[in-house]
Amino acid sequence: MSKKLFTKIYFSSLKSSMHLFGLLFEIAKKSLRVSDNTRSYWLDCVADGLYVELAATTDE
């Protein structure tokens, strides 16, 4: 059964939002799958205006 965890970050400026999204996108490209000893997570991020949304899906 998979579980999805979300966090949504609000920025006061579009520049900050896009800057963070760019950084997160680079990280996600390099490590799409993150493992701890018991679970694996798939990371996804979406930028929508001043919001950056992160989703981690785990197959626990």
MMTF fields as JSON, N, C-alpha, C and O atoms, coordinates in Angstrom:
{
  "mmtfVersion": "1.0.0",
  "mmtfProducer": "UNKNOWN",
  "numBonds": 239,
  "numAtoms": 240,
  "numGroups": 60,
  "numChains": 1,
  "numModels": 1,
  "chainsPerModel": [1],
  "groupsPerChain": [60],
  "chainIdList": ["A"],
  "bondAtomList": [4, 2, 8, 6, 12, 10, 16, 14, 20, 18, 24, 22, 28, 26, 32, 30, 36, 34, 40, 38, 44, 42, 48, 46, 52, 50, 56, 54, 60, 58, 64, 62, 68, 66, 72, 70, 76, 74, 80, 78, 84, 82, 88, 86, 92, 90, 96, 94, 100, 98, 104, 102, 108, 106, 112, 110, 116, 114, 120, 118, 124, 122, 128, 126, 132, 130, 136, 134, 140, 138, 144, 142, 148, 146, 152, 150, 156, 154, 160, 158, 164, 162, 168, 166, 172, 170, 176, 174, 180, 178, 184, 182, 188, 186, 192, 190, 196, 194, 200, 198, 204, 202, 208, 206, 212, 210, 216, 214, 220, 218, 224, 222, 228, 226, 232, 230, 236, 234],
  "bondOrderList": [1, 1, 1, 1, 1, 1, 1, 1, 1, 1, 1, 1, 1, 1, 1, 1, 1, 1, 1, 1, 1, 1, 1, 1, 1, 1, 1, 1, 1, 1, 1, 1, 1, 1, 1, 1, 1, 1, 1, 1, 1, 1, 1, 1, 1, 1, 1, 1, 1, 1, 1, 1, 1, 1, 1, 1, 1, 1, 1],
  "groupList": [{"groupName": "MET", "atomNameList": ["N", "CA", "C", "O"], "elementList": ["N", "C", "C", "O"], "formalChargeList": [0, 0, 0, 0], "bondAtomList": [1, 0, 2, 1, 3, 2], "bondOrderList": [1, 1, 2], "singleLetterCode": "M", "chemCompType": "L-PEPTIDE LINKING"}, {"groupName": "SER", "atomNameList": ["N", "CA", "C", "O"], "elementList": ["N", "C", "C", "O"], "formalChargeList": [0, 0, 0, 0], "bondAtomList": [1, 0, 2, 1, 3, 2], "bondOrderList": [1, 1, 2], "singleLetterCode": "S", "chemCompType": "L-PEPTIDE LINKING"}, {"groupName": "LYS", "atomNameList": ["N", "CA", "C", "O"], "elementList": ["N", "C", "C", "O"], "formalChargeList": [0, 0, 0, 0], "bondAtomList": [1, 0, 2, 1, 3, 2], "bondOrderList": [1, 1, 2], "singleLetterCode": "K", "chemCompType": "L-PEPTIDE LINKING"}, {"groupName": "LEU", "atomNameList": ["N", "CA", "C", "O"], "elementList": ["N", "C", "C", "O"], "formalChargeList": [0, 0, 0, 0], "bondAtomList": [1, 0, 2, 1, 3, 2], "bondOrderList": [1, 1, 2], "singleLetterCode": "L", "chemCompType": "L-PEPTIDE LINKING"}, {"groupName": "PHE", "atomNameList": ["N", "CA", "C", "O"], "elementList": ["N", "C", "C", "O"], "formalChargeList": [0, 0, 0, 0], "bondAtomList": [1, 0, 2, 1, 3, 2], "bondOrderList": [1, 1, 2], "singleLetterCode": "F", "chemCompType": "L-PEPTIDE LINKING"}, {"groupName": "THR", "atomNameList": ["N", "CA", "C", "O"], "elementList": ["N", "C", "C", "O"], "formalChargeList": [0, 0, 0, 0], "bondAtomList": [1, 0, 2, 1, 3, 2], "bondOrderList": [1, 1, 2], "singleLetterCode": "T", "chemCompType": "L-PEPTIDE LINKING"}, {"groupName": "ILE", "atomNameList": ["N", "CA", "C", "O"], "elementList": ["N", "C", "C", "O"], "formalChargeList": [0, 0, 0, 0], "bondAtomList": [1, 0, 2, 1, 3, 2], "bondOrderList": [1, 1, 2], "singleLetterCode": "I", "chemCompType": "L-PEPTIDE LINKING"}, {"groupName": "TYR", "atomNameList": ["N", "CA", "C", "O"], "elementList": ["N", "C", "C", "O"], "formalChargeList": [0, 0, 0, 0], "bondAtomList": [1, 0, 2, 1, 3, 2], "bondOrderList": [1, 1, 2], "singleLetterCode": "Y", "chemCompType": "L-PEPTIDE LINKING"}, {"groupName": "HIS", "atomNameList": ["N", "CA", "C", "O"], "elementList": ["N", "C", "C", "O"], "formalChargeList": [0, 0, 0, 0], "bondAtomList": [1, 0, 2, 1, 3, 2], "bondOrderList": [1, 1, 2], "singleLetterCode": "H", "chemCompType": "L-PEPTIDE LINKING"}, {"groupName": "GLY", "atomNameList": ["N", "CA", "C", "O"], "elementList": ["N", "C", "C", "O"], "formalChargeList": [0, 0, 0, 0], "bondAtomList": [1, 0, 2, 1, 3, 2], "bondOrderList": [1, 1, 2], "singleLetterCode": "G", "chemCompType": "PEPTIDE LINKING"}, {"groupName": "GLU", "atomNameList": ["N", "CA", "C", "O"], "elementList": ["N", "C", "C", "O"], "formalChargeList": [0, 0, 0, 0], "bondAtomList": [1, 0, 2, 1, 3, 2], "bondOrderList": [1, 1, 2], "singleLetterCode": "E", "chemCompType": "L-PEPTIDE LINKING"}, {"groupName": "ALA", "atomNameList": ["N", "CA", "C", "O"], "elementList": ["N", "C", "C", "O"], "formalChargeList": [0, 0, 0, 0], "bondAtomList": [1, 0, 2, 1, 3, 2], "bondOrderList": [1, 1, 2], "singleLetterCode": "A", "chemCompType": "L-PEPTIDE LINKING"}, {"groupName": "ARG", "atomNameList": ["N", "CA", "C", "O"], "elementList": ["N", "C", "C", "O"], "formalChargeList": [0, 0, 0, 0], "bondAtomList": [1, 0, 2, 1, 3, 2], "bondOrderList": [1, 1, 2], "singleLetterCode": "R", "chemCompType": "L-PEPTIDE LINKING"}, {"groupName": "VAL", "atomNameList": ["N", "CA", "C", "O"], "elementList": ["N", "C", "C", "O"], "formalChargeList": [0, 0, 0, 0], "bondAtomList": [1, 0, 2, 1, 3, 2], "bondOrderList": [1, 1, 2], "singleLetterCode": "V", "chemCompType": "L-PEPTIDE LINKING"}, {"groupName": "ASP", "atomNameList": ["N", "CA", "C", "O"], "elementList": ["N", "C", "C", "O"], "formalChargeList": [0, 0, 0, 0], "bondAtomList": [1, 0, 2, 1, 3, 2], "bondOrderList": [1, 1, 2], "singleLetterCode": "D", "chemCompType": "L-PEPTIDE LINKING"}, {"groupName": "ASN", "atomNameList": ["N", "CA", "C", "O"], "elementList": ["N", "C", "C", "O"], "formalChargeList": [0, 0, 0, 0], "bondAtomList": [1, 0, 2, 1, 3, 2], "bondOrderList": [1, 1, 2], "singleLetterCode": "N", "chemCompType": "L-PEPTIDE LINKING"}, {"groupName": "TRP", "atomNameList": ["N", "CA", "C", "O"], "elementList": ["N", "C", "C", "O"], "formalChargeList": [0, 0, 0, 0], "bondAtomList": [1, 0, 2, 1, 3, 2], "bondOrderList": [1, 1, 2], "singleLetterCode": "W", "chemCompType": "L-PEPTIDE LINKING"}, {"groupName": "CYS", "atomNameList": ["N", "CA", "C", "O"], "elementList": ["N", "C", "C", "O"], "formalChargeList": [0, 0, 0, 0], "bondAtomList": [1, 0, 2, 1, 3, 2], "bondOrderList": [1, 1, 2], "singleLetterCode": "C", "chemCompType": "L-PEPTIDE LINKING"}],
  "groupTypeList": [0, 1, 2, 2, 3, 4, 5, 2, 6, 7, 4, 1, 1, 3, 2, 1, 1, 0, 8, 3, 4, 9, 3, 3, 4, 10, 6, 11, 2, 2, 1, 3, 12, 13, 1, 14, 15, 5, 12, 1, 7, 16, 3, 14, 17, 13, 11, 14, 9, 3, 7, 13, 10, 3, 11, 11, 5, 5, 14, 10],
  "groupIdList": [1, 2, 3, 4, 5, 6, 7, 8, 9, 10, 11, 12, 13, 14, 15, 16, 17, 18, 19, 20, 21, 22, 23, 24, 25, 26, 27, 28, 29, 30, 31, 32, 33, 34, 35, 36, 37, 38, 39, 40, 41, 42, 43, 44, 45, 46, 47, 48, 49, 50, 51, 52, 53, 54, 55, 56, 57, 58, 59, 60],
  "secStructList": [7, 7, 3, 3, 3, 3, 3, 3, 3, 3, 7, 1, 1, 2, 2, 2, 2, 2, 2, 2, 2, 2, 2, 2, 2, 2, 2, 2, 2, 2, 7, 1, 3, 3, 3, 7, 1, 1, 7, 3, 3, 3, 3, 3, 3, 3, 3, 3, 6, 6, 3, 3, 3, 3, 3, 3, 3, 3, 7, 7],
  "xCoordList": [0.845, 0.0, 0.889, 1.814, 0.616, 1.464, 0.819, -0.404, 1.659, 1.203, 1.834, 3.016, 1.058, 1.575, 1.613, 0.627, 2.747, 2.928, 3.098, 3.855, 2.401, 2.468, 2.946, 2.698, 3.62, 3.855, 3.75, 4.205, 3.158, 2.984, 3.62, 3.305, 4.509, 5.234, 4.788, 4.75, 4.454, 4.012, 5.143, 5.826, 5.333, 6.366, 5.741, 4.715, 6.371, 5.846, 6.259, 5.693, 7.24, 7.623, 7.795, 8.237, 7.44, 7.555, 9.013, 9.311, 9.918, 11.341, 11.83, 12.55, 11.444, 11.831, 11.246, 11.922, 9.99, 9.312, 10.019, 10.281, 10.329, 10.972, 12.392, 12.864, 13.078, 14.443, 14.442, 15.239, 13.547, 13.482, 13.045, 13.585, 12.07, 11.617, 12.774, 12.921, 13.59, 14.752, 15.702, 16.184, 15.972, 16.863, 16.276, 16.971, 14.987, 14.336, 14.294, 14.461, 14.067, 14.009, 15.361, 15.421, 16.448, 17.79, 18.036, 18.585, 17.627, 17.796, 16.976, 17.464, 15.731, 14.851, 15.39, 15.276, 15.975, 16.533, 17.683, 17.844, 18.491, 19.664, 19.306, 19.993, 18.233, 17.875, 16.367, 15.703, 15.835, 14.388, 13.883, 12.729, 14.745, 14.333, 15.255, 16.477, 14.675, 15.441, 15.072, 13.891, 16.058, 15.755, 16.296, 17.423, 15.479, 16.052, 16.0, 15.641, 16.334, 16.461, 15.156, 15.17, 14.035, 12.773, 11.834, 10.962, 11.992, 11.029, 11.743, 12.888, 11.078, 11.584, 10.621, 9.407, 11.158, 10.334, 10.577, 11.709, 9.524, 9.653, 9.278, 8.209, 10.147, 9.921, 9.381, 9.764, 8.499, 7.931, 7.709, 7.347, 7.915, 7.628, 6.955, 7.272, 6.026, 5.231, 5.241, 5.025, 5.49, 5.436, 4.168, 3.883, 3.409, 2.173, 2.124, 1.631, 2.631, 2.652, 3.55, 4.745, 2.986, 3.772, 3.87, 4.469, 3.291, 3.345, 4.304, 4.381, 5.032, 5.807, 5.285, 5.28, 4.853, 4.293, 5.246, 5.714, 5.524, 6.38, 5.53, 4.693, 5.744, 5.04, 6.066, 6.921, 5.974, 6.818, 5.889, 4.988, 6.11, 5.284, 6.126, 7.246, 5.58, 6.293, 5.482, 4.252, 6.181, 5.495, 5.471, 5.786, 5.095, 5.095, 3.859, 3.692],
  "yCoordList": [-1.181, 0.0, 1.243, 1.344, 2.171, 3.359, 4.513, 4.63, 5.342, 6.491, 7.734, 7.725, 8.794, 10.016, 11.13, 11.383, 11.784, 12.874, 14.17, 14.22, 15.206, 16.481, 17.599, 17.593, 18.538, 19.805, 20.891, 20.714, 21.996, 23.094, 24.33, 24.699, 24.967, 26.121, 27.354, 27.347, 28.406, 29.646, 30.671, 30.831, 31.356, 32.387, 33.737, 33.833, 34.781, 36.124, 36.667, 37.651, 36.031, 36.493, 35.317, 34.238, 35.545, 34.507, 34.114, 32.953, 35.075, 34.798, 33.765, 32.833, 33.926, 32.965, 31.596, 30.577, 31.579, 30.329, 29.577, 28.381, 30.271, 29.637, 29.201, 28.177, 29.984, 29.635, 28.321, 27.427, 28.206, 26.975, 25.809, 24.709, 26.039, 24.968, 24.458, 23.252, 25.373, 24.98, 24.097, 23.085, 24.48, 23.685, 22.307, 21.296, 22.273, 20.998, 20.1, 18.885, 20.71, 19.93, 19.279, 18.12, 20.022, 19.464, 18.303, 17.271, 18.481, 17.419, 16.196, 15.067, 16.422, 15.311, 14.554, 13.33, 15.269, 14.611, 13.692, 12.608, 14.146, 13.369, 12.204, 11.183, 12.355, 11.294, 11.117, 11.499, 10.542, 10.362, 9.384, 9.454, 8.478, 7.511, 7.631, 7.561, 7.808, 7.962, 6.799, 6.513, 6.136, 4.984, 5.185, 5.647, 4.833, 4.575, 3.047, 2.394, 2.477, 1.024, 0.267, -0.891, 0.908, 0.18, 0.618, -0.151, 1.845, 2.364, 3.047, 3.478, 3.143, 3.92, 5.063, 4.907, 6.194, 7.363, 7.831, 7.816, 8.242, 8.863, 10.323, 10.636, 11.207, 12.635, 13.291, 12.941, 14.234, 14.978, 16.409, 16.63, 17.362, 18.741, 19.484, 19.278, 20.346, 21.096, 22.561, 22.887, 23.433, 24.868, 25.433, 25.213, 26.16, 26.762, 28.191, 28.438, 29.12, 30.507, 30.672, 30.385, 31.131, 31.379, 30.155, 30.223, 29.046, 27.832, 26.827, 26.686, 26.132, 24.981, 23.808, 23.847, 22.782, 21.622, 20.448, 20.138, 19.804, 18.621, 17.417, 17.481, 16.335, 15.099, 13.983, 13.824, 13.224, 12.041, 10.842, 10.809, 9.871, 8.672, 7.532, 7.295, 6.838, 5.705, 4.436, 4.458, 3.338, 2.065, 1.21, 0.021, 1.819, 1.079, 0.227, -0.463],
  "zCoordList": [0.0, 0.0, 0.0, 0.806, -0.885, -0.931, -0.173, -0.099, 0.373, 1.15, 0.534, 0.189, 0.395, -0.21, 0.825, 1.518, 0.923, 1.871, 1.086, 0.116, 1.503, 0.789, 1.686, 2.892, 1.105, 1.774, 0.716, -0.414, 1.082, 0.139, 0.754, 1.885, 0.014, 0.528, -0.244, -1.474, 0.482, -0.151, -0.127, 0.885, -1.238, -1.321, -1.602, -2.275, -1.08, -1.309, -2.673, -3.15, -3.297, -4.633, -5.579, -5.184, -6.825, -7.842, -8.051, -8.33, -7.916, -8.105, -7.085, -7.444, -5.822, -4.782, -5.072, -4.929, -5.477, -5.774, -6.896, -6.775, -7.98, -9.128, -8.795, -9.289, -7.949, -7.553, -6.773, -7.056, -5.792, -5.01, -5.882, -5.763, -6.761, -7.643, -8.496, -8.691, -9.003, -9.807, -9.014, -9.52, -7.767, -6.918, -6.647, -6.749, -6.3, -5.999, -7.227, -7.124, -8.395, -9.624, -9.901, -10.311, -9.679, -9.872, -8.909, -9.295, -7.662, -6.662, -7.057, -6.991, -7.467, -7.83, -9.038, -9.101, -9.999, -11.18, -10.795, -11.356, -9.818, -9.423, -8.509, -8.5, -7.742, -6.794, -6.771, -5.807, -7.824, -7.908, -6.865, -6.442, -6.454, -5.454, -4.247, -4.38, -3.092, -1.857, -0.951, -0.756, -0.406, 0.441, 1.848, 2.034, 2.838, 4.148, 4.248, 3.269, 5.361, 5.4, 5.193, 4.776, 5.481, 5.427, 4.32, 3.915, 3.816, 2.844, 1.696, 1.833, 0.585, -0.548, -0.806, -0.672, -1.171, -1.448, -2.874, -3.355, -3.539, -4.852, -4.675, -4.151, -5.105, -4.897, -6.158, -7.275, -5.959, -7.072, -6.608, -5.452, -7.465, -7.078, -8.222, -9.393, -7.857, -8.824, -8.414, -7.247, -9.364, -9.076, -9.687, -10.864, -8.883, -9.368, -8.842, -7.742, -9.622, -9.173, -7.967, -8.036, -6.86, -5.657, -4.755, -3.682, -5.177, -4.374, -4.987, -6.207, -4.129, -4.566, -3.751, -2.521, -4.436, -3.753, -3.894, -4.989, -2.779, -2.77, -2.416, -1.516, -3.112, -2.784, -2.678, -3.549, -1.618, -1.465, -1.371, -0.534, -2.225, -2.197, -1.647, -2.099, -0.678, -0.108, -0.317, -0.284, -0.531, -0.779, 0.472, 0.427, 1.595, 2.866, 3.002, 4.008]
}
